[in-house]
Coordinates of C-alpha atoms and ligand atoms in Angstrom, one line a residue:
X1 CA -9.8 -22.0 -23.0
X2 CA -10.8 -19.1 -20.9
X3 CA -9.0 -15.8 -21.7
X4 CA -9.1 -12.6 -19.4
X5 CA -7.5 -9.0 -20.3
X6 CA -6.2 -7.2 -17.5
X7 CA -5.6 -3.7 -17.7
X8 CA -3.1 -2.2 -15.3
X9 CA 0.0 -4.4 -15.0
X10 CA 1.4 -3.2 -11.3
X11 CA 1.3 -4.3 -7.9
X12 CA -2.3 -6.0 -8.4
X13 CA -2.8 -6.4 -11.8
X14 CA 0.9 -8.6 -12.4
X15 CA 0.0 -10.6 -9.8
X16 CA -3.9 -11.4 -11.0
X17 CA -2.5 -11.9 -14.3
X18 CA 0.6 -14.7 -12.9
X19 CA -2.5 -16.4 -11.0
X20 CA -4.5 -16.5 -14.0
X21 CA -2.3 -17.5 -16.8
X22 CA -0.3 -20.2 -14.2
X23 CA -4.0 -21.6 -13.8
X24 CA -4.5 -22.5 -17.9
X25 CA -5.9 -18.7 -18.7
X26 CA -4.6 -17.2 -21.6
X27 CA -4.1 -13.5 -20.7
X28 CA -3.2 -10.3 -22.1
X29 CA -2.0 -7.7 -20.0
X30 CA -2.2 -4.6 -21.0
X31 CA -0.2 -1.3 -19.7
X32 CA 0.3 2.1 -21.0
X33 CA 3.7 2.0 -20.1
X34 CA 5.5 0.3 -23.1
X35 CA 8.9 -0.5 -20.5
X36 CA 6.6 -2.1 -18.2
X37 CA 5.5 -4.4 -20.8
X38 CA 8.7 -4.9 -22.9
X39 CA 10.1 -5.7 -19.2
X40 CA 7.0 -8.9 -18.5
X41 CA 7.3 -9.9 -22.1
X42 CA 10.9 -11.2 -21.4
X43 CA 10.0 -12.6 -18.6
X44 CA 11.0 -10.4 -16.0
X45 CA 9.2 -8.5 -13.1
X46 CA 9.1 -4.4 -12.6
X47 CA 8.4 -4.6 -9.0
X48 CA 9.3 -6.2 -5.8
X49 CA 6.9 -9.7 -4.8
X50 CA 8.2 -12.8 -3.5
X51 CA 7.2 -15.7 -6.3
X52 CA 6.2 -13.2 -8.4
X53 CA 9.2 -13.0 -11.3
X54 CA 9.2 -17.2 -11.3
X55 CA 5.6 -17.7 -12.4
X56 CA 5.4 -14.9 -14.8
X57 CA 8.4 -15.9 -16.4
X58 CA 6.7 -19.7 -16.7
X59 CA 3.5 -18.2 -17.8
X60 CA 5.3 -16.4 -20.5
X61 CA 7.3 -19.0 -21.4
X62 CA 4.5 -21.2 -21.5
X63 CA 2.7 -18.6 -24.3
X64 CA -0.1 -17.8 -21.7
X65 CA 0.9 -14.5 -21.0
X66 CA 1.4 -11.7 -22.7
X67 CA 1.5 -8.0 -22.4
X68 CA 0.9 -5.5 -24.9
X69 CA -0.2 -1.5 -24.9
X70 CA -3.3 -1.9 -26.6
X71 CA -6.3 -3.5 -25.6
X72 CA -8.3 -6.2 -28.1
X73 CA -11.2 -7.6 -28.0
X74 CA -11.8 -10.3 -25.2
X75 CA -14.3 -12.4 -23.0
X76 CA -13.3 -11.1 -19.6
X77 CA -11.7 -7.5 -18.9
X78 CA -10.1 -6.8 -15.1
X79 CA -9.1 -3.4 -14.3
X80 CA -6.4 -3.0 -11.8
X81 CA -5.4 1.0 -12.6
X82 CA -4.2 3.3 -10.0
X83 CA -6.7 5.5 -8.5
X84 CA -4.7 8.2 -6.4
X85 CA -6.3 11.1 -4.5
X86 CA -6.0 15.1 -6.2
X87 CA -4.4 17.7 -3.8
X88 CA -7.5 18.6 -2.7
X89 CA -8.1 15.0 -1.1
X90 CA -10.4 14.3 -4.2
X91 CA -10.5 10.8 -5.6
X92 CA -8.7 11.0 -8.9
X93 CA -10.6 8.2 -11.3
X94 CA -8.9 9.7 -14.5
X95 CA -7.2 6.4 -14.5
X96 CA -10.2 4.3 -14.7
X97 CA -11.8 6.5 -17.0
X98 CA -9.2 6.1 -19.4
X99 CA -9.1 2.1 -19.0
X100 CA -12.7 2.1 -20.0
X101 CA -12.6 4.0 -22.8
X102 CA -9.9 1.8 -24.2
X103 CA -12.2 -1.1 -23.5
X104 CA -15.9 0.3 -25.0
X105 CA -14.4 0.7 -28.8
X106 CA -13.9 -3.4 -28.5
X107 CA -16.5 -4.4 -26.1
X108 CA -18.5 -7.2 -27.3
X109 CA -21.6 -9.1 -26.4
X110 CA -21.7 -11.4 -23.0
X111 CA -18.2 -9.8 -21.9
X112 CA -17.9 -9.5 -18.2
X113 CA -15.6 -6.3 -17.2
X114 CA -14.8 -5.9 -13.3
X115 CA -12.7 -3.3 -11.7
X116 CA -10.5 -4.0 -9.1
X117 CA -9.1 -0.4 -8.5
X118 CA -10.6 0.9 -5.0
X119 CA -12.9 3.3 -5.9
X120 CA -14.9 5.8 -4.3
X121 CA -18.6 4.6 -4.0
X122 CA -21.2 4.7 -6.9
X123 CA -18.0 4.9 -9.7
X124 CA -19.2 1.2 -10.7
X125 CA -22.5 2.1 -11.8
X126 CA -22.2 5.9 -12.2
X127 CA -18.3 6.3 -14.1
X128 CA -17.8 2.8 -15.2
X129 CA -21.2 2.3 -16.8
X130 CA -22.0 5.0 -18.6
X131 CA -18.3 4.5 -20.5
X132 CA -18.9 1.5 -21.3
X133 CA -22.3 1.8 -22.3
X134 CA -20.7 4.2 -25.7
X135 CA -20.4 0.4 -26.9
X136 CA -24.1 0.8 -28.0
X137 CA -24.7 -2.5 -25.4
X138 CA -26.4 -2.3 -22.1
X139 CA -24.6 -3.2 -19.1
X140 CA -26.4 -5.7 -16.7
X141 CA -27.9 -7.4 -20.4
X142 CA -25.5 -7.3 -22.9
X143 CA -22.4 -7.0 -21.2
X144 CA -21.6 -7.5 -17.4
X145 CA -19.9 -5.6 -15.1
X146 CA -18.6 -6.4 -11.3
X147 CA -16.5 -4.3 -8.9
X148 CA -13.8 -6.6 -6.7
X149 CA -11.8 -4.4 -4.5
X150 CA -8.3 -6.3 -4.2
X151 CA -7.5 -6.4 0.0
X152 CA -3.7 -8.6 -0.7
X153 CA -1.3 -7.3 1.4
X154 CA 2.2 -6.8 -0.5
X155 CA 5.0 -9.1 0.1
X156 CA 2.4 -11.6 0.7
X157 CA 0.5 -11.1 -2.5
X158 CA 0.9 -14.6 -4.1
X159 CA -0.1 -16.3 -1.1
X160 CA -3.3 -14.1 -0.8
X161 CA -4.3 -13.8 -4.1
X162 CA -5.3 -17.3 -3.8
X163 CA -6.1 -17.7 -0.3
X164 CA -8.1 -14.1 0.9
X165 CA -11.9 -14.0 1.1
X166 CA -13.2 -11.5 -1.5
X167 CA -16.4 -9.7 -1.7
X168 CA -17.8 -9.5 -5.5
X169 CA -20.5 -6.4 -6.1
X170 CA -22.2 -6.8 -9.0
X171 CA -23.8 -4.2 -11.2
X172 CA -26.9 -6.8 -11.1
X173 CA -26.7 -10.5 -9.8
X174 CA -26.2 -11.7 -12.9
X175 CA -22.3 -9.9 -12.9
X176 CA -22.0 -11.0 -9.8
X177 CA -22.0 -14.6 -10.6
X178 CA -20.0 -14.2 -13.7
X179 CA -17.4 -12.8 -12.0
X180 CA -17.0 -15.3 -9.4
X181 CA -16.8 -17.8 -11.4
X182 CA -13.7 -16.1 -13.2
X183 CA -12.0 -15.4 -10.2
X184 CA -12.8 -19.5 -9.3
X185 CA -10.3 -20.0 -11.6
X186 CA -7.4 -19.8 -8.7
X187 CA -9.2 -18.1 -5.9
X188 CA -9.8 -20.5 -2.6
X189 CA -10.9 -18.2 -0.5
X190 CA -14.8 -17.7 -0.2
X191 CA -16.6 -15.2 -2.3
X192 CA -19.3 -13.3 -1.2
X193 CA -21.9 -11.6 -3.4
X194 CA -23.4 -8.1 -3.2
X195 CA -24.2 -4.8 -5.4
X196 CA -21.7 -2.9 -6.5
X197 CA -21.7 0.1 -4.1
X198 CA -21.4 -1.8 -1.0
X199 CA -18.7 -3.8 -2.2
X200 CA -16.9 -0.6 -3.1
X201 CA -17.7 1.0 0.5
X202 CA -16.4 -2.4 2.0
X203 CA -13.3 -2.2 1.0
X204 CA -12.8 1.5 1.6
X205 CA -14.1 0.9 5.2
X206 CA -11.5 -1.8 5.4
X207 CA -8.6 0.9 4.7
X208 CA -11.1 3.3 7.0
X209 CA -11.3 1.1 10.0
X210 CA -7.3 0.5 10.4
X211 CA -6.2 4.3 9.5
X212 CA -8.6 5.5 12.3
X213 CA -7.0 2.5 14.3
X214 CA -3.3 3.6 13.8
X215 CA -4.8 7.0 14.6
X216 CA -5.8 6.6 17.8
X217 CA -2.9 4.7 18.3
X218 CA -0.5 8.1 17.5
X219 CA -3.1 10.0 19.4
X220 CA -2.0 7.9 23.0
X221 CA 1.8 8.0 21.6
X222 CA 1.5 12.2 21.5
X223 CA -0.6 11.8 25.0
X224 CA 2.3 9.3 27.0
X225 CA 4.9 11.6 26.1
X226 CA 3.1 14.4 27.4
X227 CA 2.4 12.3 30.3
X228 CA 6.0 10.5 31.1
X229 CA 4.2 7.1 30.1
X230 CA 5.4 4.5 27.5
X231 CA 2.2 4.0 24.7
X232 CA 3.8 0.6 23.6
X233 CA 3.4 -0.8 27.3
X234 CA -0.2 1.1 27.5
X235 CA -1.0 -0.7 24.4
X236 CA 0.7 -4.0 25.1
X237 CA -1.2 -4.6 28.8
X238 CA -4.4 -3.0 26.9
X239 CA -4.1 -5.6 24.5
X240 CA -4.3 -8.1 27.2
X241 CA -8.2 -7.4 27.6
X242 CA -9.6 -10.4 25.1
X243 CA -11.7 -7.6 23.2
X244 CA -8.8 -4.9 23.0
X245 CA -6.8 -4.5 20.2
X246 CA -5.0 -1.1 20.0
X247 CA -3.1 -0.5 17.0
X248 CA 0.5 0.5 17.0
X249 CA 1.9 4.0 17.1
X250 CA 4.3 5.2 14.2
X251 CA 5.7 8.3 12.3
X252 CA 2.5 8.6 9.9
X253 CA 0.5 6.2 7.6
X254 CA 1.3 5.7 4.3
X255 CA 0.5 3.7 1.1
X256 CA -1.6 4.1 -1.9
X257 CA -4.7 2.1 0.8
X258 CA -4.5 3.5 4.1
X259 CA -3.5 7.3 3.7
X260 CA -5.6 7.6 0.1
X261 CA -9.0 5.5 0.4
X262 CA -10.9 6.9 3.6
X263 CA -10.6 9.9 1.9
X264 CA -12.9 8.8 -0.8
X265 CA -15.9 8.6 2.4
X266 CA -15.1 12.1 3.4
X267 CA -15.6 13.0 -0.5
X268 CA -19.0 11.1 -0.3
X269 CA -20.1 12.5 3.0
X270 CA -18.3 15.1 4.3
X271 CA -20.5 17.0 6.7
X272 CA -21.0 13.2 8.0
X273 CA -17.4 11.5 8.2
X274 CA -15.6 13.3 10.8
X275 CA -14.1 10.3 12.6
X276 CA -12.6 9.5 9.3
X277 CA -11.3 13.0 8.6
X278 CA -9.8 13.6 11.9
X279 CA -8.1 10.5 12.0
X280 CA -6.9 11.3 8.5
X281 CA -5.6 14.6 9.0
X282 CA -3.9 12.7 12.6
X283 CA -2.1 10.4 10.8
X284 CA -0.9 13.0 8.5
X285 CA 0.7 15.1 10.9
X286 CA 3.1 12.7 11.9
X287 CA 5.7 13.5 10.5
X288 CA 5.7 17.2 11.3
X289 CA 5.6 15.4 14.7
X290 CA 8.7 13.6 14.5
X291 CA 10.7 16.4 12.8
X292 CA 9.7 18.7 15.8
X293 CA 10.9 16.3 18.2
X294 CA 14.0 15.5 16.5
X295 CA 14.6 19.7 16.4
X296 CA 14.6 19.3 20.0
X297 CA 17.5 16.6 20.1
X298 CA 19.7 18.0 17.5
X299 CA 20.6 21.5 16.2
X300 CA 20.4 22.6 13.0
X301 CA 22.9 21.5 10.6
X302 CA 23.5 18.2 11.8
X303 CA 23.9 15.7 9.8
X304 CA 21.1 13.0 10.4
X305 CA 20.6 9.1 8.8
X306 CA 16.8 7.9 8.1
X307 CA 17.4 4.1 7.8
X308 CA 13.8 3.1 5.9
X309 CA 12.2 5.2 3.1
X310 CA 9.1 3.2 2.3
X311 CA 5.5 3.4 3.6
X312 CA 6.1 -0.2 5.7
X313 CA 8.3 -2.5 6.4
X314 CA 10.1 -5.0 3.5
X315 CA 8.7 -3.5 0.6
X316 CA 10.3 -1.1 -2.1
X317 CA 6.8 0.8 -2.6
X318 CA 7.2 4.7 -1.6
X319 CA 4.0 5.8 -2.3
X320 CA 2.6 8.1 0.1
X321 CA 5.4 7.4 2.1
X322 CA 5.2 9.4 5.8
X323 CA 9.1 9.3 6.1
X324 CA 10.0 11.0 2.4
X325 CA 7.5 13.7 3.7
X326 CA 10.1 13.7 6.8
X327 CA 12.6 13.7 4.9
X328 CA 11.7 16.9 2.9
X329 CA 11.0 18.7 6.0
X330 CA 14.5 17.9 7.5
X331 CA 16.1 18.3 4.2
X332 CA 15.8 22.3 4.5
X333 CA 17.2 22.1 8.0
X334 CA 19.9 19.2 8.2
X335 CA 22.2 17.0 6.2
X336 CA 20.2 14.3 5.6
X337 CA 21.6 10.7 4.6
X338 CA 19.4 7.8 3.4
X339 CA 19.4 4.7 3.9
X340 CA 16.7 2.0 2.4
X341 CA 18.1 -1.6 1.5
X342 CA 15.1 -2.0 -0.8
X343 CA 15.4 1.0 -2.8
X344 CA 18.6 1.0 -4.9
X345 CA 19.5 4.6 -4.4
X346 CA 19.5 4.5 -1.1
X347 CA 20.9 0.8 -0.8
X348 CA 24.3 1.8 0.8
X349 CA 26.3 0.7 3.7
X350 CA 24.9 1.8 6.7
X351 CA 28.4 2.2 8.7
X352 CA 29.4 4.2 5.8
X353 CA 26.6 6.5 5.3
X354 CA 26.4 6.9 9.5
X355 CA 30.3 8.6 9.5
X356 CA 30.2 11.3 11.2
X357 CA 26.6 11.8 11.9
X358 CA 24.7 13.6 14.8
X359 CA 21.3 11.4 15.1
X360 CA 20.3 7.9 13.6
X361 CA 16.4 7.8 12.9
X362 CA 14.7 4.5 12.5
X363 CA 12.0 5.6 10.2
X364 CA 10.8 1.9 8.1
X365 CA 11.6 -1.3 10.0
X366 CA 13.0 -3.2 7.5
X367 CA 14.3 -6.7 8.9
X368 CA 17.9 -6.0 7.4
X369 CA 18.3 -3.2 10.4
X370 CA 17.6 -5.6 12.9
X371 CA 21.2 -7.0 12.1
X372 CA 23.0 -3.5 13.2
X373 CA 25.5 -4.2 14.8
X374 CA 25.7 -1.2 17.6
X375 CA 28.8 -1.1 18.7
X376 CA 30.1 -0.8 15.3
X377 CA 27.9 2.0 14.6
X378 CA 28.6 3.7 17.6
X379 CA 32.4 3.9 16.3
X380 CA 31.0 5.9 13.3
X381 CA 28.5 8.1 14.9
X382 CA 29.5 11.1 16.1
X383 CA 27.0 12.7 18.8
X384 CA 25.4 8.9 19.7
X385 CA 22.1 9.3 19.7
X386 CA 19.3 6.8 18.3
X387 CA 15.3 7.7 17.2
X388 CA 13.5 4.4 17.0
X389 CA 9.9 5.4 15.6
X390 CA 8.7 1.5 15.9
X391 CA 9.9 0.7 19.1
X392 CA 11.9 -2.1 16.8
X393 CA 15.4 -2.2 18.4
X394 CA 16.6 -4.1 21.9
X395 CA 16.5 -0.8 24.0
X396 CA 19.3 -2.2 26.2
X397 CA 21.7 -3.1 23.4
X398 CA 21.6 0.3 22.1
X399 CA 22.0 1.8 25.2
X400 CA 25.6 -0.7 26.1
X401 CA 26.6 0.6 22.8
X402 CA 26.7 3.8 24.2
X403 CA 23.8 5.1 22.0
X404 CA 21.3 7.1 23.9
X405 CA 18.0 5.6 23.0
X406 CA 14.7 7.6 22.2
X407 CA 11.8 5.8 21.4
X408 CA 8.6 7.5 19.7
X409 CA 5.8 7.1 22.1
X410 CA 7.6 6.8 25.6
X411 CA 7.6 10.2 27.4
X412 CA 10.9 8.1 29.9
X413 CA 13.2 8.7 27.0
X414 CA 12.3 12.0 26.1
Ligands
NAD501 N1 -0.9 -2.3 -4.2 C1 -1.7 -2.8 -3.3 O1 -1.3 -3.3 -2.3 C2 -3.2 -2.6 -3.4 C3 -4.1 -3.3 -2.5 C4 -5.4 -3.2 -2.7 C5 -6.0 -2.4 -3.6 N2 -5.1 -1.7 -4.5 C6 -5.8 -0.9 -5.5 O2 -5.5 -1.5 -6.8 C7 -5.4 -0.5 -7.8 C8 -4.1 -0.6 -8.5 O3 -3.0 -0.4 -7.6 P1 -1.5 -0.9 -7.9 O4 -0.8 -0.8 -6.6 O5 -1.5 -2.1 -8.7 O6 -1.1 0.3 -8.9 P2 0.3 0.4 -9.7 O7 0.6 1.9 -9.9 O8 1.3 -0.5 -9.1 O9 -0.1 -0.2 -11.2 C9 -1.0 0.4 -12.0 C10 -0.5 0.2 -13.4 O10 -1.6 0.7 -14.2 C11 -1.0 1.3 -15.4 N3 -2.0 2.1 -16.1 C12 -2.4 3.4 -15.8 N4 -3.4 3.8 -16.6 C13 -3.7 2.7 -17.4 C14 -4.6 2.5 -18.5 N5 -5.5 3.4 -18.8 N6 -4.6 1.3 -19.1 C15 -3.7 0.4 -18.7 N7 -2.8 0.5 -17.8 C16 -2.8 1.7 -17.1 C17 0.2 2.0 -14.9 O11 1.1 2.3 -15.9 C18 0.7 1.0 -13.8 O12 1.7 0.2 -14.3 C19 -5.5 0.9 -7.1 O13 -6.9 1.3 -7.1 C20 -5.2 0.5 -5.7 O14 -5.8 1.4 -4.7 C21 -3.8 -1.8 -4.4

């Protein structure tokens, strides 16, 4: 029986360890948060994925998963840590670095280790390596090593575990071919091979290519407002051209992808990337956008409702999330009420939390707002005014309510 370790038990390394051990792997997951582990060892799930909790509680039923702090030796090691960026916009690999060096005191011969974590390009064979290498083996001979950026897409993680094409860089072929033949365990998607460094620039031109998207996308919102235009019709008749496909505008990017990895290019070439940066720094002034706007349609003081908290829609992640960086700048300014059905702090009634309020801000759209029921709200609000930053609610229902309706993006309802 096969056996993979899997270091990093969160919102990719759970999920890769499910799909293993419900596919007749035995796996070890290890975290180095002892919760986190007592948590999976019962059975039960940390975070939010659809599927998720049922097969992990099967697989470790079924004795084929476990989790534990500390890493042993094993065949296969996948490492799914978090690799956030430093203040400076720096890509912090502390994480990985302290994976490996759990992993090199036990690294035996023929082991394959792959790292999943996004990366910034060249930490495969110039971080990763070198740790590895204090074994006293040499990588590429004695041991193998891949890199295999993850691309799921929470909330649909299960599903695209299994299903998504993956690109496999190995540190020589050899890796390579090891580690798709691990990952053909469950994966049905095809894999394609390459080296190392261009699988880890891949997938950070993935993340790239969409954040400079949603960028230009907030770039014509800021432009029809100046210009009494709508952006969502601009985009939507754009969109109609068979090789057009304009992103949507919003309040800011966020997410531990989209708002973190392109800066790991500008770190590798920053005289070079300035498409990258600009759409960066863009996206990031979002929500200094949207509070400056909504100074403009309510005085200070007021008391103001955020329904959404997350970095997108249906999730309970918050990482990076554009709206709590709102939310701090209103906070100083305004009363601030949240409201965020999937994050249980913030899971309150939204008639109750709106009493009294000045200005109702549509931040995440969640699919439990599309259920408001206007006129009820409209009872509750005081000065009846609604900020949709998604262009997510039926304009003319909130409007019969007797809301008046603002919609990020369209100069008409400025
Ligand atoms: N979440 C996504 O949708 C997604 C998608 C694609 C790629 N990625 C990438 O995958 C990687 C992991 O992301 P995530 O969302 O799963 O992170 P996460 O924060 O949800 O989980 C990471 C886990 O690693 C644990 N950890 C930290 N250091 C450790 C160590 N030395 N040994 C063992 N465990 C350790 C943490 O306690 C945590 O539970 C990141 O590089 C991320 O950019 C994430």
């Amino acid at each position: 029986m096969k056996e993979v370790t899997i270091l990093g038990l969160g919102y990719i390394g759970l999920p890769t360890a499910a799909m293993f051990a419900s596919h007749g792997t035995k796996v070890r997951g290890v975290d180095v948060n002892e919760s986190i582990c007592n948590t999976i060892n019962e059975g039960k799930i940390h975070i939010e994925e659809p599927y998720l909790e049922q097969i992990v509680k099967q697989s470790v039923l079924s004795g084929m998963l476990n989790a534990s702090t500390k890493v042993e030796e094993c065949e296969n090691y996948i490492i799914a840590v978090p690799t956030p960026i430093t203040k400076d916009k720096k890509a912090d690999l502390s994480y990985v670095i302290s994976a490996a060096e759990s992993i090199f005191p036990v690294l035996k011969k023929d082991s394959l280790v792959i790292l999943e974590s996004t990366v910034s390009p060249k930490c495969t064979d110039q971080v990763l390596v070198p740790i590895l290498e204090k074994s006293g083996l040499e990588a590429g001979k004695d041991f193998y090593v891949a890199h295999c950026p993850e691309r799921v897409l929470p909330g649909q993680i299960i599903h695209e575990l299994e299903h998504n094409n993956r690109i496999i860089g190995g540190f020589t072929e050899e890796s390579a071919i090891r580690a798709r033949e691990l990952y053909s365990i469950f994966v049905k998607g095809e894999m394609y091979i390459t080296d190392s460094i261009t699988a880890e620039l891949c997938k950070l031109m993935e993340n790239t290519y969409r954040d400079v998207n949603i960028a230009l996308a907030n770039e014509l919102a800021v432009i029809c407002e100046n210009l009494g235009l709508n952006a969502w019709e601009v985009v939507s008749y754009a969109n109609k051209h068979p090789r057009v496909n304009i992103h949507q505008p919003g309040p800011g990017v966020g997410g531990h992808c989209l708002a973190v990895d392109p800066w790991f290019v500008v770190e590798a070439a920053p005289m070079i990337a300035r498409i990258i940066q600009l759409s960066r720094k863009t996206n990031d002034s979002m929500p200094e956008y949207v509070a400056k706007k909504i100074a403009d349609i309510v005085p200070e003081e007021s008391k103001i409702v955020i329904l959404g908290c997350t970095y997108k829609p249906n999730v309970d992640d918050m990482r990076e999330s554009p709206i709590i960086e709102l939310i701090d700048i209103l906070k100083s300014k305004y009363e601030v009420e949240i409201v965020d059905p999937f994050i249980e702090q913030y899971n309150k009634n939204i008639y109750e939390a709106s009493n009294n309020a000045d200005l109702v801000v549509l931040g995440v759209n969640h699919r439990h707002f599309k259920t408001i029921n206007f006129d009820v709200l409209s009872k509750v609000v005081d000065r009846k005014i609604l900020f949709d930053t998604r262009n997510f609610f039926s304009r003319e229902k909130v409007i019969e309510s007797g809301f008046r309706y603002i919609l990020l993006g369209d100069g008409n309802t400025i």
